[in-house]
Amino acid sequence: MAEWAAAAGSVHRVVLASPRSFCAGVERAIAVVEQALRRHGPPVYVRKQIVHNARVVADLRARGAVFVDELDEVPDGALTVFSAHGVAPAVRQEAADRRLPVIDATCPLVTKVHAEARRFVGRGDTVLLIGHSSHEETDGTLGEAPERIRLVPDPAAAGTVRVDDPTRVSYLVQTTLATDEAAEIINALRQRFPALSGPGSDDICYATTNRQRAVTTVAGQADLVLVVGSANSSNSRRLVEVAERAGSRAHLVEDVGCVDLRWLVGATTVGVTAGASAPPGLVDELVAALTALGAGEVSEHTAAVEDVRFTLPKEVRQP
């Protein structure tokens, strides 16, 4: 804390964005691994990171979770958990072929996108998936029908993507995208494909939307916004981009130890939020450090109150 004390005097106010940190899908996924460890004991194998946060992964690893990239790293017969980001049908088939006992922690909102992909493909559409390349969620959705689903990562791709029949085309959206980013791409697609249809309800999840709305307002009040989250967290990176578009300097930090004190120079008001996969305790640690610098006022802007809860899979549900 010595170097933090050296920076004292600049920060006078901290504004917390709410909602922030864990969403219902993340809480559910973490609970799946915790319950599996409690019921079956370690090791429990998890394909990919259960959620994209280094602290969460480290804590679960310390309790006996083993994180692997692919199923060929899982021993025969070992209990296996699919992460919150979902998997392609080929992964499910591989697990079935090996007779691995599986617990699926896929977020229900991601499951919804998979179901929409199957429905759109089933009626003969080419599906345009708006999302980021090589993200686990988009990889899983693309796997529903690789020959019929095209990834559209940006407006430039929207201008060049090819479809089989321009009168039979639909779109889906990665659940963690920035809402304005997705809207720009959808508008570009509509200009090319007037018959474009979409899902009955937004694919971008409520938690992503709520956190982006909250940070937009906070960024309007702050000289600097600190977003707590891991570098591989899509929704956390989007919060940085949204804050910047709202006019504030913004940085993504894994935890309080990653804050560069030079960022605080001249920042009298600091906004703080966290991605949906970041534990609330990491925010508490950051706010405590900012308070120690002399921030005499800590306030909160609430954009929405979240009361969503998802039922656990039957394999780990309490009797």
mmCIF file of C-alpha atoms in Angstrom:
data_model
loop_
_atom_site.group_PDB
_atom_site.id
_atom_site.type_symbol
_atom_site.label_atom_id
_atom_site.label_comp_id
_atom_site.label_asym_id
_atom_site.label_seq_id
_atom_site.Cartn_x
_atom_site.Cartn_y
_atom_site.Cartn_z
ATOM 1 C CA MET A 1 0.000 0.000 0.000
ATOM 2 C CA ALA A 2 3.029 2.332 0.250
ATOM 3 C CA GLU A 3 2.933 3.259 -3.413
ATOM 4 C CA TRP A 4 -0.817 3.745 -3.214
ATOM 5 C CA ALA A 5 -0.267 6.213 -0.379
ATOM 6 C CA ALA A 6 2.190 8.088 -2.594
ATOM 7 C CA ALA A 7 -0.618 8.764 -5.047
ATOM 8 C CA ALA A 8 -2.967 10.088 -2.351
ATOM 9 C CA GLY A 9 -4.680 13.405 -2.879
ATOM 10 C CA SER A 10 -5.888 12.976 -6.427
ATOM 11 C CA VAL A 11 -8.957 10.769 -6.070
ATOM 12 C CA HIS A 12 -11.793 12.358 -4.118
ATOM 13 C CA ARG A 13 -14.809 10.353 -5.258
ATOM 14 C CA VAL A 14 -15.604 6.790 -6.323
ATOM 15 C CA VAL A 15 -18.785 6.004 -8.269
ATOM 16 C CA LEU A 16 -19.819 2.362 -8.415
ATOM 17 C CA ALA A 17 -21.847 1.098 -11.345
ATOM 18 C CA SER A 18 -24.683 -1.253 -10.471
ATOM 19 C CA PRO A 19 -25.328 -3.985 -11.505
ATOM 20 C CA ARG A 20 -21.747 -5.237 -11.591
ATOM 21 C CA SER A 21 -19.882 -8.503 -11.012
ATOM 22 C CA PHE A 22 -21.558 -11.921 -11.081
ATOM 23 C CA CYS A 23 -24.670 -12.561 -13.136
ATOM 24 C CA ALA A 24 -27.085 -15.468 -12.682
ATOM 25 C CA GLY A 25 -25.435 -17.586 -15.381
ATOM 26 C CA VAL A 26 -22.000 -17.206 -13.808
ATOM 27 C CA GLU A 27 -23.311 -17.944 -10.314
ATOM 28 C CA ARG A 28 -25.004 -21.069 -11.668
ATOM 29 C CA ALA A 29 -21.866 -22.297 -13.453
ATOM 30 C CA ILE A 30 -19.660 -21.828 -10.399
ATOM 31 C CA ALA A 31 -22.254 -23.539 -8.208
ATOM 32 C CA VAL A 32 -22.258 -26.527 -10.591
ATOM 33 C CA VAL A 33 -18.544 -27.103 -10.042
ATOM 34 C CA GLU A 34 -18.776 -26.475 -6.306
ATOM 35 C CA GLN A 35 -21.661 -28.931 -5.900
ATOM 36 C CA ALA A 36 -19.943 -31.523 -8.097
ATOM 37 C CA LEU A 37 -16.835 -31.317 -5.919
ATOM 38 C CA ARG A 38 -18.925 -31.530 -2.773
ATOM 39 C CA ARG A 39 -20.906 -34.551 -3.941
ATOM 40 C CA HIS A 40 -18.279 -36.517 -5.814
ATOM 41 C CA GLY A 41 -15.002 -35.213 -4.448
ATOM 42 C CA PRO A 42 -12.030 -34.156 -6.554
ATOM 43 C CA PRO A 43 -11.011 -34.283 -9.234
ATOM 44 C CA VAL A 44 -13.815 -32.827 -11.307
ATOM 45 C CA TYR A 45 -12.748 -32.043 -14.871
ATOM 46 C CA VAL A 46 -13.954 -28.831 -16.516
ATOM 47 C CA ARG A 47 -13.669 -28.282 -20.261
ATOM 48 C CA LYS A 48 -12.266 -24.762 -20.727
ATOM 49 C CA GLN A 49 -12.547 -22.157 -17.981
ATOM 50 C CA ILE A 50 -15.887 -22.505 -16.221
ATOM 51 C CA VAL A 51 -16.197 -18.707 -16.558
ATOM 52 C CA HIS A 52 -13.616 -16.248 -17.838
ATOM 53 C CA ASN A 53 -12.045 -15.072 -14.608
ATOM 54 C CA ALA A 54 -8.606 -15.966 -13.277
ATOM 55 C CA ARG A 55 -9.565 -15.655 -9.582
ATOM 56 C CA VAL A 56 -12.576 -17.933 -9.970
ATOM 57 C CA VAL A 57 -10.537 -20.535 -11.850
ATOM 58 C CA ALA A 58 -7.709 -20.416 -9.299
ATOM 59 C CA ASP A 59 -10.117 -20.819 -6.375
ATOM 60 C CA LEU A 60 -11.851 -23.817 -7.951
ATOM 61 C CA ARG A 61 -8.540 -25.362 -8.987
ATOM 62 C CA ALA A 62 -7.380 -25.159 -5.370
ATOM 63 C CA ARG A 63 -10.493 -27.105 -4.374
ATOM 64 C CA GLY A 64 -9.880 -29.904 -6.877
ATOM 65 C CA ALA A 65 -11.241 -28.777 -10.235
ATOM 66 C CA VAL A 66 -9.041 -29.681 -13.203
ATOM 67 C CA PHE A 67 -9.386 -27.391 -16.225
ATOM 68 C CA VAL A 68 -8.647 -28.877 -19.646
ATOM 69 C CA ASP A 69 -8.813 -27.546 -23.184
ATOM 70 C CA GLU A 70 -10.323 -30.630 -24.795
ATOM 71 C CA LEU A 71 -11.968 -33.879 -23.758
ATOM 72 C CA ASP A 72 -8.995 -36.010 -24.796
ATOM 73 C CA GLU A 73 -7.308 -34.714 -21.640
ATOM 74 C CA VAL A 74 -10.055 -36.194 -19.455
ATOM 75 C CA PRO A 75 -9.420 -39.714 -18.111
ATOM 76 C CA ASP A 76 -11.951 -42.404 -18.939
ATOM 77 C CA GLY A 77 -14.920 -42.307 -16.601
ATOM 78 C CA ALA A 78 -14.033 -38.955 -15.018
ATOM 79 C CA LEU A 79 -16.830 -36.529 -14.145
ATOM 80 C CA THR A 80 -16.773 -33.663 -16.654
ATOM 81 C CA VAL A 81 -18.388 -30.223 -16.606
ATOM 82 C CA PHE A 82 -19.099 -28.140 -19.697
ATOM 83 C CA SER A 83 -18.423 -24.436 -19.120
ATOM 84 C CA ALA A 84 -20.932 -21.591 -19.055
ATOM 85 C CA HIS A 85 -20.052 -20.661 -22.651
ATOM 86 C CA GLY A 86 -21.555 -23.783 -24.205
ATOM 87 C CA VAL A 87 -20.154 -26.422 -26.539
ATOM 88 C CA ALA A 88 -20.706 -27.605 -30.087
ATOM 89 C CA PRO A 89 -22.745 -30.789 -30.707
ATOM 90 C CA ALA A 90 -19.535 -32.550 -31.738
ATOM 91 C CA VAL A 91 -18.169 -32.086 -28.216
ATOM 92 C CA ARG A 92 -21.326 -33.558 -26.696
ATOM 93 C CA GLN A 93 -21.076 -36.492 -29.078
ATOM 94 C CA GLU A 94 -17.436 -37.072 -28.157
ATOM 95 C CA ALA A 95 -18.373 -37.164 -24.473
ATOM 96 C CA ALA A 96 -21.224 -39.578 -25.223
ATOM 97 C CA ASP A 97 -18.974 -41.811 -27.323
ATOM 98 C CA ARG A 98 -16.524 -42.008 -24.439
ATOM 99 C CA ARG A 99 -19.374 -42.463 -21.941
ATOM 100 C CA LEU A 100 -18.096 -39.627 -19.815
ATOM 101 C CA PRO A 101 -20.473 -38.553 -17.049
ATOM 102 C CA VAL A 102 -21.248 -34.930 -17.938
ATOM 103 C CA ILE A 103 -22.824 -32.007 -16.110
ATOM 104 C CA ASP A 104 -23.729 -29.147 -18.429
ATOM 105 C CA ALA A 105 -23.140 -25.689 -16.903
ATOM 106 C CA THR A 106 -23.982 -23.813 -20.107
ATOM 107 C CA CYS A 107 -25.741 -20.540 -19.327
ATOM 108 C CA PRO A 108 -29.445 -20.907 -20.221
ATOM 109 C CA LEU A 109 -29.218 -17.740 -22.313
ATOM 110 C CA VAL A 110 -26.468 -19.308 -24.417
ATOM 111 C CA THR A 111 -28.571 -22.461 -24.714
ATOM 112 C CA LYS A 112 -31.329 -20.228 -26.116
ATOM 113 C CA VAL A 113 -29.005 -19.013 -28.888
ATOM 114 C CA HIS A 114 -28.104 -22.624 -29.774
ATOM 115 C CA ALA A 115 -31.795 -23.502 -30.003
ATOM 116 C CA GLU A 116 -32.422 -20.504 -32.267
ATOM 117 C CA ALA A 117 -29.539 -21.565 -34.509
ATOM 118 C CA ARG A 118 -31.060 -25.029 -34.925
ATOM 119 C CA ARG A 119 -34.501 -23.556 -35.624
ATOM 120 C CA PHE A 120 -33.258 -21.081 -38.227
ATOM 121 C CA VAL A 121 -31.098 -23.686 -39.980
ATOM 122 C CA GLY A 122 -33.981 -26.152 -39.850
ATOM 123 C CA ARG A 123 -36.238 -23.827 -41.824
ATOM 124 C CA GLY A 124 -33.596 -23.368 -44.513
ATOM 125 C CA ASP A 125 -31.921 -20.091 -43.534
ATOM 126 C CA THR A 126 -28.301 -19.117 -43.719
ATOM 127 C CA VAL A 127 -27.549 -17.900 -40.179
ATOM 128 C CA LEU A 128 -25.303 -14.881 -39.657
ATOM 129 C CA LEU A 129 -23.765 -15.069 -36.199
ATOM 130 C CA ILE A 130 -22.654 -11.669 -34.934
ATOM 131 C CA GLY A 131 -19.772 -12.267 -32.564
ATOM 132 C CA HIS A 132 -16.051 -12.467 -32.028
ATOM 133 C CA SER A 133 -13.840 -15.044 -33.675
ATOM 134 C CA SER A 134 -12.381 -17.837 -31.513
ATOM 135 C CA HIS A 135 -14.565 -17.041 -28.522
ATOM 136 C CA GLU A 136 -15.826 -20.232 -26.881
ATOM 137 C CA GLU A 137 -19.443 -19.137 -27.130
ATOM 138 C CA THR A 138 -19.298 -18.435 -30.851
ATOM 139 C CA ASP A 139 -17.323 -21.628 -31.477
ATOM 140 C CA GLY A 140 -20.098 -23.597 -29.797
ATOM 141 C CA THR A 141 -22.884 -21.896 -31.738
ATOM 142 C CA LEU A 142 -21.062 -22.245 -35.065
ATOM 143 C CA GLY A 143 -20.748 -25.937 -34.323
ATOM 144 C CA GLU A 144 -24.522 -26.365 -34.498
ATOM 145 C CA ALA A 145 -24.302 -26.214 -38.312
ATOM 146 C CA PRO A 146 -20.850 -25.158 -39.558
ATOM 147 C CA GLU A 147 -21.908 -25.299 -43.183
ATOM 148 C CA ARG A 148 -24.928 -23.022 -42.657
ATOM 149 C CA ILE A 149 -23.739 -20.495 -40.063
ATOM 150 C CA ARG A 150 -21.396 -17.609 -40.955
ATOM 151 C CA LEU A 151 -19.517 -15.543 -38.382
ATOM 152 C CA VAL A 152 -19.853 -11.767 -38.796
ATOM 153 C CA PRO A 153 -17.423 -10.061 -36.400
ATOM 154 C CA ASP A 154 -17.721 -6.433 -37.587
ATOM 155 C CA PRO A 155 -19.466 -4.096 -40.030
ATOM 156 C CA ALA A 156 -16.805 -4.725 -42.679
ATOM 157 C CA ALA A 157 -17.607 -8.442 -42.607
ATOM 158 C CA ALA A 158 -21.306 -7.583 -42.836
ATOM 159 C CA GLY A 159 -20.546 -5.976 -46.181
ATOM 160 C CA THR A 160 -18.853 -9.035 -47.649
ATOM 161 C CA VAL A 161 -20.461 -12.107 -46.082
ATOM 162 C CA ARG A 162 -22.065 -14.456 -48.614
ATOM 163 C CA VAL A 163 -25.335 -16.326 -48.166
ATOM 164 C CA ASP A 164 -26.977 -19.105 -50.141
ATOM 165 C CA ASP A 165 -30.278 -17.284 -50.653
ATOM 166 C CA PRO A 166 -30.678 -13.591 -49.706
ATOM 167 C CA THR A 167 -34.395 -14.147 -49.097
ATOM 168 C CA ARG A 168 -33.699 -16.810 -46.468
ATOM 169 C CA VAL A 169 -31.275 -15.304 -43.997
ATOM 170 C CA SER A 170 -31.381 -14.703 -40.248
ATOM 171 C CA TYR A 171 -29.040 -13.436 -37.569
ATOM 172 C CA LEU A 172 -28.009 -14.318 -34.031
ATOM 173 C CA VAL A 173 -25.806 -12.419 -31.581
ATOM 174 C CA GLN A 174 -23.150 -13.495 -29.094
ATOM 175 C CA THR A 175 -24.645 -12.856 -25.658
ATOM 176 C CA THR A 176 -21.762 -10.714 -24.368
ATOM 177 C CA LEU A 177 -21.443 -8.130 -27.153
ATOM 178 C CA ALA A 178 -21.847 -4.403 -26.690
ATOM 179 C CA THR A 179 -25.390 -3.468 -27.652
ATOM 180 C CA ASP A 180 -24.339 -0.538 -29.858
ATOM 181 C CA GLU A 181 -21.695 -2.685 -31.539
ATOM 182 C CA ALA A 182 -24.257 -5.360 -32.390
ATOM 183 C CA ALA A 183 -26.805 -2.788 -33.589
ATOM 184 C CA GLU A 184 -24.310 -1.321 -36.061
ATOM 185 C CA ILE A 185 -23.636 -4.742 -37.565
ATOM 186 C CA ILE A 186 -27.329 -5.651 -37.713
ATOM 187 C CA ASN A 187 -28.089 -2.390 -39.520
ATOM 188 C CA ALA A 188 -25.347 -3.117 -42.048
ATOM 189 C CA LEU A 189 -26.767 -6.594 -42.633
ATOM 190 C CA ARG A 190 -30.305 -5.257 -43.093
ATOM 191 C CA GLN A 191 -29.082 -2.929 -45.825
ATOM 192 C CA ARG A 192 -27.749 -5.936 -47.753
ATOM 193 C CA PHE A 193 -30.491 -8.385 -46.864
ATOM 194 C CA PRO A 194 -33.911 -6.695 -46.469
ATOM 195 C CA ALA A 195 -35.497 -10.071 -45.667
ATOM 196 C CA LEU A 196 -33.174 -10.553 -42.663
ATOM 197 C CA SER A 197 -34.976 -11.971 -39.640
ATOM 198 C CA GLY A 198 -33.801 -12.290 -36.080
ATOM 199 C CA PRO A 199 -34.622 -13.911 -32.754
ATOM 200 C CA GLY A 200 -37.888 -13.199 -31.010
ATOM 201 C CA SER A 201 -36.021 -11.570 -28.120
ATOM 202 C CA ASP A 202 -32.573 -10.050 -27.842
ATOM 203 C CA ASP A 203 -29.681 -12.488 -27.695
ATOM 204 C CA ILE A 204 -27.455 -10.073 -25.759
ATOM 205 C CA CYS A 205 -28.157 -11.106 -22.214
ATOM 206 C CA TYR A 206 -29.859 -8.925 -19.624
ATOM 207 C CA ALA A 207 -26.714 -8.830 -17.471
ATOM 208 C CA THR A 208 -24.546 -7.563 -20.316
ATOM 209 C CA THR A 209 -27.093 -4.880 -21.200
ATOM 210 C CA ASN A 210 -27.583 -3.766 -17.591
ATOM 211 C CA ARG A 211 -23.849 -3.457 -16.922
ATOM 212 C CA GLN A 212 -23.308 -1.485 -20.110
ATOM 213 C CA ARG A 213 -26.142 0.930 -19.271
ATOM 214 C CA ALA A 214 -24.790 1.453 -15.771
ATOM 215 C CA VAL A 215 -21.203 2.071 -16.874
ATOM 216 C CA THR A 216 -22.362 4.507 -19.565
ATOM 217 C CA THR A 217 -23.874 6.776 -16.914
ATOM 218 C CA VAL A 218 -20.938 6.362 -14.544
ATOM 219 C CA ALA A 219 -18.464 7.153 -17.323
ATOM 220 C CA GLY A 220 -20.274 10.447 -17.886
ATOM 221 C CA GLN A 221 -19.419 11.450 -14.312
ATOM 222 C CA ALA A 222 -15.897 10.025 -14.071
ATOM 223 C CA ASP A 223 -12.432 11.073 -15.184
ATOM 224 C CA LEU A 224 -11.395 7.417 -15.196
ATOM 225 C CA VAL A 225 -13.290 4.109 -15.201
ATOM 226 C CA LEU A 226 -11.717 0.927 -13.858
ATOM 227 C CA VAL A 227 -13.358 -2.293 -15.046
ATOM 228 C CA VAL A 228 -12.547 -5.351 -12.968
ATOM 229 C CA GLY A 229 -12.312 -8.471 -15.091
ATOM 230 C CA SER A 230 -9.982 -10.855 -16.860
ATOM 231 C CA ALA A 231 -8.483 -10.118 -20.264
ATOM 232 C CA ASN A 232 -10.284 -13.084 -21.865
ATOM 233 C CA SER A 233 -13.685 -11.929 -20.602
ATOM 234 C CA SER A 234 -15.657 -10.607 -23.562
ATOM 235 C CA ASN A 235 -18.265 -8.796 -21.499
ATOM 236 C CA SER A 236 -15.559 -7.124 -19.377
ATOM 237 C CA ARG A 237 -13.689 -5.862 -22.439
ATOM 238 C CA ARG A 238 -16.935 -4.520 -23.842
ATOM 239 C CA LEU A 239 -17.451 -2.486 -20.643
ATOM 240 C CA VAL A 240 -14.115 -0.759 -21.242
ATOM 241 C CA GLU A 241 -15.124 0.064 -24.804
ATOM 242 C CA VAL A 242 -18.556 1.339 -23.740
ATOM 243 C CA ALA A 243 -16.997 3.578 -21.078
ATOM 244 C CA GLU A 244 -14.556 4.991 -23.617
ATOM 245 C CA ARG A 245 -17.354 5.698 -26.076
ATOM 246 C CA ALA A 246 -19.154 7.527 -23.259
ATOM 247 C CA GLY A 247 -16.166 9.864 -22.972
ATOM 248 C CA SER A 248 -14.074 8.524 -20.112
ATOM 249 C CA ARG A 249 -10.617 7.015 -19.952
ATOM 250 C CA ALA A 250 -11.046 3.359 -19.052
ATOM 251 C CA HIS A 251 -8.874 0.377 -18.203
ATOM 252 C CA LEU A 252 -9.472 -3.325 -17.611
ATOM 253 C CA VAL A 253 -7.791 -4.642 -14.450
ATOM 254 C CA GLU A 254 -7.561 -8.214 -13.201
ATOM 255 C CA ASP A 255 -7.481 -6.970 -9.616
ATOM 256 C CA VAL A 256 -6.312 -4.035 -7.510
ATOM 257 C CA GLY A 257 -2.683 -5.030 -8.024
ATOM 258 C CA CYS A 258 -2.991 -4.346 -11.754
ATOM 259 C CA VAL A 259 -3.910 -0.680 -11.361
ATOM 260 C CA ASP A 260 -1.220 1.609 -12.754
ATOM 261 C CA LEU A 261 -1.008 4.554 -10.356
ATOM 262 C CA ARG A 262 -0.206 6.869 -13.257
ATOM 263 C CA TRP A 263 -3.788 6.408 -14.449
ATOM 264 C CA LEU A 264 -5.009 8.146 -11.302
ATOM 265 C CA VAL A 265 -3.123 11.377 -11.911
ATOM 266 C CA GLY A 266 -5.684 14.128 -12.373
ATOM 267 C CA ALA A 267 -8.606 11.746 -11.838
ATOM 268 C CA THR A 268 -10.716 13.257 -9.085
ATOM 269 C CA THR A 269 -13.669 10.951 -9.781
ATOM 270 C CA VAL A 270 -13.096 7.263 -10.525
ATOM 271 C CA GLY A 271 -15.861 5.015 -11.771
ATOM 272 C CA VAL A 272 -15.692 1.332 -10.878
ATOM 273 C CA THR A 273 -17.524 -1.633 -12.342
ATOM 274 C CA ALA A 274 -16.875 -5.315 -12.990
ATOM 275 C CA GLY A 275 -17.663 -7.808 -15.692
ATOM 276 C CA ALA A 276 -20.298 -10.467 -15.103
ATOM 277 C CA SER A 277 -17.647 -13.116 -14.407
ATOM 278 C CA ALA A 278 -15.655 -11.075 -11.853
ATOM 279 C CA PRO A 279 -16.152 -11.840 -8.139
ATOM 280 C CA PRO A 280 -17.619 -8.994 -6.041
ATOM 281 C CA GLY A 281 -14.704 -9.294 -3.604
ATOM 282 C CA LEU A 282 -12.323 -7.973 -6.259
ATOM 283 C CA VAL A 283 -14.372 -4.781 -6.460
ATOM 284 C CA ASP A 284 -14.363 -4.467 -2.675
ATOM 285 C CA GLU A 285 -10.563 -4.697 -2.662
ATOM 286 C CA LEU A 286 -10.281 -1.997 -5.317
ATOM 287 C CA VAL A 287 -12.678 0.372 -3.569
ATOM 288 C CA ALA A 288 -10.832 -0.117 -0.272
ATOM 289 C CA ALA A 289 -7.554 0.852 -1.956
ATOM 290 C CA LEU A 290 -9.096 3.931 -3.577
ATOM 291 C CA THR A 291 -10.583 4.936 -0.247
ATOM 292 C CA ALA A 292 -7.169 4.591 1.336
ATOM 293 C CA LEU A 293 -5.920 7.099 -1.234
ATOM 294 C CA GLY A 294 -8.295 9.663 0.204
ATOM 295 C CA ALA A 295 -11.525 9.141 -1.722
ATOM 296 C CA GLY A 296 -13.928 10.564 0.818
ATOM 297 C CA GLU A 297 -17.112 9.801 -1.078
ATOM 298 C CA VAL A 298 -18.257 6.442 -2.414
ATOM 299 C CA SER A 299 -21.596 6.484 -4.212
ATOM 300 C CA GLU A 300 -23.478 4.089 -6.439
ATOM 301 C CA HIS A 301 -25.452 4.483 -9.648
ATOM 302 C CA THR A 302 -28.055 1.754 -10.138
ATOM 303 C CA ALA A 303 -29.292 1.180 -13.675
ATOM 304 C CA ALA A 304 -31.340 -1.928 -12.897
ATOM 305 C CA VAL A 305 -32.134 -4.349 -10.108
ATOM 306 C CA GLU A 306 -31.443 -7.955 -11.056
ATOM 307 C CA ASP A 307 -33.459 -10.762 -9.520
ATOM 308 C CA VAL A 308 -32.862 -13.483 -12.127
ATOM 309 C CA ARG A 309 -32.040 -16.960 -10.825
ATOM 310 C CA PHE A 310 -31.353 -20.090 -12.852
ATOM 311 C CA THR A 311 -32.083 -23.605 -11.641
ATOM 312 C CA LEU A 312 -29.093 -25.898 -11.274
ATOM 313 C CA PRO A 313 -28.800 -28.986 -13.511
ATOM 314 C CA LYS A 314 -30.556 -32.018 -12.079
ATOM 315 C CA GLU A 315 -27.225 -33.773 -11.458
ATOM 316 C CA VAL A 316 -26.304 -31.288 -8.722
ATOM 317 C CA ARG A 317 -29.686 -29.992 -7.654
ATOM 318 C CA GLN A 318 -30.444 -30.176 -3.960
ATOM 319 C CA PRO A 319 -33.062 -32.843 -3.169
#
